[in-house]
Coordinates of N, CA and C in Angstrom, one line a residue:
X1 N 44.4 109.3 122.9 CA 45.6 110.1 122.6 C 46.8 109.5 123.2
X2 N 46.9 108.9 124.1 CA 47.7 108.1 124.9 C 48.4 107.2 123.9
X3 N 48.1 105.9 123.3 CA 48.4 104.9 122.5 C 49.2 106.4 121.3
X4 N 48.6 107.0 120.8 CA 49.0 108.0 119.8 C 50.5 108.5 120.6
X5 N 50.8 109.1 121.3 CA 52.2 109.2 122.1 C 52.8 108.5 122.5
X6 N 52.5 107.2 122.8 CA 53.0 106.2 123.0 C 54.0 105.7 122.0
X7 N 53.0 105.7 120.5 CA 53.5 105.6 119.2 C 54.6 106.2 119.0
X8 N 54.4 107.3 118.9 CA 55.2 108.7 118.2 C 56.3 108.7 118.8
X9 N 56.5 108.3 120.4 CA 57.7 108.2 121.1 C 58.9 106.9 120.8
X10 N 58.0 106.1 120.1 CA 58.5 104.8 119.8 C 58.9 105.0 118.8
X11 N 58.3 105.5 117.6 CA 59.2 105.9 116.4 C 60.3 106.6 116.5
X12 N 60.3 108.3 117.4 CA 61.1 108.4 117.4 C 62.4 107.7 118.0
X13 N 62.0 107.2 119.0 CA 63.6 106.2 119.3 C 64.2 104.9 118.7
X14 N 63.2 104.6 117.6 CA 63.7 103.6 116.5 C 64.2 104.5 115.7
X15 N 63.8 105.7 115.3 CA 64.9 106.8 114.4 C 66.0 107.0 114.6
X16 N 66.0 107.5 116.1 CA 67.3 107.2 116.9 C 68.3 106.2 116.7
X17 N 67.8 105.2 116.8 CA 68.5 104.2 117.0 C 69.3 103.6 115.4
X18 N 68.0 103.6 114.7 CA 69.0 103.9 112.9 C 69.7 105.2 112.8
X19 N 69.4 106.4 113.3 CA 70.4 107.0 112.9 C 72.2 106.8 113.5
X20 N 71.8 106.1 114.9 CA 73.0 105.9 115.8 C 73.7 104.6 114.4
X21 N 73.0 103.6 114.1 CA 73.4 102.4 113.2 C 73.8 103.1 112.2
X22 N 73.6 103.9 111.7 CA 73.9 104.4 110.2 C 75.1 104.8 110.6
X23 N 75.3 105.8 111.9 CA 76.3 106.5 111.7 C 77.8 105.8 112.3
X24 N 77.1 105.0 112.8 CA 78.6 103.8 113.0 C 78.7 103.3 111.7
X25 N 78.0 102.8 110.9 CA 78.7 102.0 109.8 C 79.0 103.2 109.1
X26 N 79.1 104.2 108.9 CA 79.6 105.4 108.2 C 81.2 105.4 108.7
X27 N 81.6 105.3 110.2 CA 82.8 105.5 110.6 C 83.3 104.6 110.6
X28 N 82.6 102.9 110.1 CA 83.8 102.0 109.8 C 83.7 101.8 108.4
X29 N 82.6 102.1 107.6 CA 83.2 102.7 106.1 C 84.7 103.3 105.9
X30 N 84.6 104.4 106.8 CA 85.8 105.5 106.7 C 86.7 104.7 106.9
X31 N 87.3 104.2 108.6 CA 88.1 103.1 108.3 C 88.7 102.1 107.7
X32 N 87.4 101.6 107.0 CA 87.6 100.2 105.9 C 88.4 101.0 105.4
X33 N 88.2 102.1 104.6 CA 88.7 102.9 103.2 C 89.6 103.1 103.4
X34 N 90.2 103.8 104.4 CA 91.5 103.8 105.2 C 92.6 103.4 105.2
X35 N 92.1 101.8 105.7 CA 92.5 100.4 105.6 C 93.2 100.1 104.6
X36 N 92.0 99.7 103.4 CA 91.8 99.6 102.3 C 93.2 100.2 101.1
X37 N 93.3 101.7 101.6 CA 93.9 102.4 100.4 C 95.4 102.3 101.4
X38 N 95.8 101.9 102.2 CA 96.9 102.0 103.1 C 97.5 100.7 102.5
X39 N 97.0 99.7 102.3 CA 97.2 98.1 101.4 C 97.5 98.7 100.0
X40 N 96.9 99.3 99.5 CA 96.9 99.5 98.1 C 98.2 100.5 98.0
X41 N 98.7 101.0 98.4 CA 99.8 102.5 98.6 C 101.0 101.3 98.8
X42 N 100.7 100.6 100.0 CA 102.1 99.9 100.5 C 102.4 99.0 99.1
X43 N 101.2 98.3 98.6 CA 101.9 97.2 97.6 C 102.2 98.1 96.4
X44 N 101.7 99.1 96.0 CA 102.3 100.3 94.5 C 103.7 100.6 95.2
X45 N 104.0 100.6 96.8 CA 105.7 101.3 97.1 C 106.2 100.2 96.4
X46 N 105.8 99.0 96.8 CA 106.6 97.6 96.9 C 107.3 97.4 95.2
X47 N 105.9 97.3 94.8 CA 106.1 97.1 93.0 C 107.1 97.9 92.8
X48 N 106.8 99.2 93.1 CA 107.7 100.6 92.5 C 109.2 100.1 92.9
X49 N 109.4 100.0 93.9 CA 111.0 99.5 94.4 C 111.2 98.1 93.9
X50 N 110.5 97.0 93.7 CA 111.0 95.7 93.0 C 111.4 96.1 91.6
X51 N 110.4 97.3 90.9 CA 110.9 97.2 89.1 C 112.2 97.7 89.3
X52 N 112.3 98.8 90.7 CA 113.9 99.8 90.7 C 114.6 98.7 90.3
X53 N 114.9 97.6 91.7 CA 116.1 96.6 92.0 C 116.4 95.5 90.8
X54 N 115.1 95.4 89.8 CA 115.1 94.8 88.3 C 116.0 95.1 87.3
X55 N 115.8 96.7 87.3 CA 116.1 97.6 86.4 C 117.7 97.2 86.4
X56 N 118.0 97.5 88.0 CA 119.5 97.9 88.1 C 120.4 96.6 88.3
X57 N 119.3 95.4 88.1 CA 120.0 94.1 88.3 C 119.9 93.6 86.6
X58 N 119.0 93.7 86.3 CA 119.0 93.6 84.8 C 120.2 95.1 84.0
X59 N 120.4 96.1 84.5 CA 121.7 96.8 83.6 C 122.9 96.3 84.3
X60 N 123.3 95.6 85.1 CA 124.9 95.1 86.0 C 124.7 93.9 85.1
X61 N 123.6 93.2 85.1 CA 123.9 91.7 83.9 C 124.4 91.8 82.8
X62 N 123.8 92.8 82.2 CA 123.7 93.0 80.7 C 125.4 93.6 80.8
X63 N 125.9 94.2 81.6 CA 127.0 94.9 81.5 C 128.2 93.6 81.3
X64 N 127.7 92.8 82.4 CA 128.5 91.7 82.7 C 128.3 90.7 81.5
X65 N 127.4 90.8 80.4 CA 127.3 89.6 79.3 C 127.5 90.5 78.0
X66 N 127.0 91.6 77.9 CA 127.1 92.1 76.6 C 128.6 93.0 77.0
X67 N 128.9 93.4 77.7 CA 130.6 94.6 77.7 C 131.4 93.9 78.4
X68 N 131.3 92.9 79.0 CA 132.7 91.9 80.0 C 132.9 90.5 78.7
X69 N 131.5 89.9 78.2 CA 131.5 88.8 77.3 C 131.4 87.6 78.2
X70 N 131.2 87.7 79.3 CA 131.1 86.7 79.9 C 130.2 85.6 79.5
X71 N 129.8 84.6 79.8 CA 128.4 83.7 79.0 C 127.8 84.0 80.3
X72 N 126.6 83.5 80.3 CA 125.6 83.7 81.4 C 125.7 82.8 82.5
X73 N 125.9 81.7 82.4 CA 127.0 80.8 83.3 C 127.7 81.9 84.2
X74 N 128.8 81.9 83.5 CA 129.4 82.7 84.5 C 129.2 84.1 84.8
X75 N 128.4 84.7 84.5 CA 127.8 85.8 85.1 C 127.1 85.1 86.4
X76 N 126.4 84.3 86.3 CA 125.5 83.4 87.3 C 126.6 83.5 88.3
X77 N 127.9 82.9 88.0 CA 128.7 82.3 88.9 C 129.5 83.8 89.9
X78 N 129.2 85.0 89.1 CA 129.7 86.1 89.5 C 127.8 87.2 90.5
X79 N 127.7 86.2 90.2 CA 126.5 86.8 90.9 C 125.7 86.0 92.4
X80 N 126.7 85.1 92.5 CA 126.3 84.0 93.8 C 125.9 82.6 93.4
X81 N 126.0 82.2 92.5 CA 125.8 81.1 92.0 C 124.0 80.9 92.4
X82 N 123.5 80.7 92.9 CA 122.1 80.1 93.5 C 121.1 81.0 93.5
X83 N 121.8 82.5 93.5 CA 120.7 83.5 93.5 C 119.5 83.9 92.8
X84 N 120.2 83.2 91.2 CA 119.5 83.4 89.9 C 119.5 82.4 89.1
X85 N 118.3 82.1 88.1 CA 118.5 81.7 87.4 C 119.3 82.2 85.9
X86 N 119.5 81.3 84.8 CA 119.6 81.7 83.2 C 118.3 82.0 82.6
X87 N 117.1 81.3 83.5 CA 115.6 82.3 82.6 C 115.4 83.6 83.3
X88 N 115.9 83.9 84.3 CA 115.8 85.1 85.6 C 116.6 86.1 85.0
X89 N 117.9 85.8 84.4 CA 119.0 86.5 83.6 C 118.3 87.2 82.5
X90 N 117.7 86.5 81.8 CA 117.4 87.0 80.6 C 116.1 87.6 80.3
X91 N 115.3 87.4 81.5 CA 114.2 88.4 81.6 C 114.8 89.4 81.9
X92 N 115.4 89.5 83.0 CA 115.9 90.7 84.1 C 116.6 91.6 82.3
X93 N 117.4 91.3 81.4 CA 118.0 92.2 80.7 C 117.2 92.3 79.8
X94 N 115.8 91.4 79.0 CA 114.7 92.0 78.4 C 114.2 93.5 78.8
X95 N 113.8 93.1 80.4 CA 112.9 93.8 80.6 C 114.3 95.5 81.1
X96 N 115.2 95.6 80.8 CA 116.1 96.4 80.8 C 116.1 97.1 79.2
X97 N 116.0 96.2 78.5 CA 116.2 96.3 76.6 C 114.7 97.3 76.6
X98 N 113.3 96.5 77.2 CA 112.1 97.0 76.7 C 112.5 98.8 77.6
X99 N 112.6 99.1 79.0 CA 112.4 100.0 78.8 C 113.3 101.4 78.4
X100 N 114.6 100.9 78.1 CA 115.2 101.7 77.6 C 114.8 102.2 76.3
X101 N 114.4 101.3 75.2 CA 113.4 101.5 74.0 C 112.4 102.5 74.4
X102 N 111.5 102.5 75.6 CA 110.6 103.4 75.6 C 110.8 104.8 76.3
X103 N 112.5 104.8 77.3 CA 112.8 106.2 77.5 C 113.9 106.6 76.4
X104 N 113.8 106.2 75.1 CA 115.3 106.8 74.3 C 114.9 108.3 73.8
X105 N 113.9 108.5 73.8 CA 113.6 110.3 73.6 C 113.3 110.9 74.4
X106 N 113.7 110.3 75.8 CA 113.1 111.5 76.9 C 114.9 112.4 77.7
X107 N 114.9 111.3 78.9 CA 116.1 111.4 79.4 C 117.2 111.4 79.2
X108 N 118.3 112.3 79.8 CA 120.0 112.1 79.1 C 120.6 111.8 80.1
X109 N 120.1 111.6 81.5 CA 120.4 111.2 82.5 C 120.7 110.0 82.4
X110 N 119.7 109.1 82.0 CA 119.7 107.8 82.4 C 121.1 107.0 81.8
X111 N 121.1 107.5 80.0 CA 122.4 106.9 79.6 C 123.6 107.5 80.4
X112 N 123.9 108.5 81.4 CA 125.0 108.9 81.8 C 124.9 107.8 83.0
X113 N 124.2 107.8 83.5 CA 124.3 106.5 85.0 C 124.1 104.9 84.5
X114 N 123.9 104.6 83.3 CA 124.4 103.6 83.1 C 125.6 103.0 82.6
X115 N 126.3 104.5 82.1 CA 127.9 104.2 81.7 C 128.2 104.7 83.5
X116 N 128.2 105.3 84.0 CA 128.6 105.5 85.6 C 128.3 103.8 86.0
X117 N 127.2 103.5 86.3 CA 126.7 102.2 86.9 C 128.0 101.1 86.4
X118 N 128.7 101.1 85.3 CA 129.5 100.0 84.6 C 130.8 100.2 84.9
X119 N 131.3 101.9 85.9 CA 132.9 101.8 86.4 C 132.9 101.2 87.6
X120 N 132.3 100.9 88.5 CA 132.2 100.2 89.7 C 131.5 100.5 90.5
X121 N 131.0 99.3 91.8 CA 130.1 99.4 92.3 C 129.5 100.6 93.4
X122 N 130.8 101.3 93.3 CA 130.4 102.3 94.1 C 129.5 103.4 93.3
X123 N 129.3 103.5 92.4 CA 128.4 104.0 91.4 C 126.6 103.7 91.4
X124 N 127.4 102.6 91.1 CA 126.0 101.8 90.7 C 125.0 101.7 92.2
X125 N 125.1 102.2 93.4 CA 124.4 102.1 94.5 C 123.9 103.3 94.1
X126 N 124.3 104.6 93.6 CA 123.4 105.7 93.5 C 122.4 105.4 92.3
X127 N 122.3 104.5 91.5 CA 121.1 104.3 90.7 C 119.6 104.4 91.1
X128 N 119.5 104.0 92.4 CA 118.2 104.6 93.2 C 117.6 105.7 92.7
X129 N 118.3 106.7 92.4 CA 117.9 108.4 92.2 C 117.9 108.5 90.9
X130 N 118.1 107.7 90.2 CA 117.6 107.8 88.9 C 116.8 107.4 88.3
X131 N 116.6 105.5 89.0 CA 115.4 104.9 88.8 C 114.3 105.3 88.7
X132 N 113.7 105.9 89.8 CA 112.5 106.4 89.9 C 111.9 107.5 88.5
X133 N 112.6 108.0 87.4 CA 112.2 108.7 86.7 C 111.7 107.2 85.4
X134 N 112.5 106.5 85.8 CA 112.0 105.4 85.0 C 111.1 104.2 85.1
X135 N 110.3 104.5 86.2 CA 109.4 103.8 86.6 C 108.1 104.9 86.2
X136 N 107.5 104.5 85.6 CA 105.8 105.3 84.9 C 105.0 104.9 86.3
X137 N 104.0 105.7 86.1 CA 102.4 105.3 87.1 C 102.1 104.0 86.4
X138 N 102.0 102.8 88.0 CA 101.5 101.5 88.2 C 100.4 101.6 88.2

């Protein structure tokens, strides 16, 4: 009976001892996940705030080429010369064209801050608080 106890004492502290293993990798599971979704949240802020600063650099272009007549040259040249390209330009107001096309039956907001956004720049800094209705789930 001895060898028999001897056993049974040994299993249970190999149980032990998986249950101690299990339950650490269970709390750096949690962690990883943690981790994990804390990366994923920061880079969806990121995205979210780069399409804002798109939006509102692609409607001051477009303002500056389609309502001032400037050529894109010199929009360039009114915009720091080096900062942008002429292919950077014309995405930046594509992607201004595409989503206005997809909010023209929602908002009445938006067309009031983009005639605001075009009297001067003190305007167009509160575009922040509008953007965000025009940014969809990433």
């Amino acid at each position: 009976m001895q060898k028999q106890t001897v056993r049974q004492l040994a299993r249970a502290r190999a149980r032990q001892a998986r249950a101690k293993v299990v339950q650490e990798q269970a709390k750096r599971e949690r962690r990883l996940t943690k981790w994990g979704e804390a990366v994923a949240v920061a880079l969806a802020e990121r995205d979210a705030v780069a399409r804002d600063c798109e939006q509102r650099a692609g409607r001051a272009l477009r303002a500056l080429i389609e309502e001032e007549g400037m050529s894109t040259q010199e929009a360039l040249v009114w915009c720091g010369g080096g900062t942008l390209t002429g292919r950077e330009v014309y995405r930046l107001i594509r992607g201004v064209d595409d989503e206005d096309k997809g909010d023209a039956g929602g908002d009445g907001d938006k067309g009031e801050e983009q005639d605001g956004a075009r009297g001067g720049e003190e305007q167009g800094v509160e575009s922040p608080e509008v953007a965000p209705a025009s940014t969809g789930p990433g």
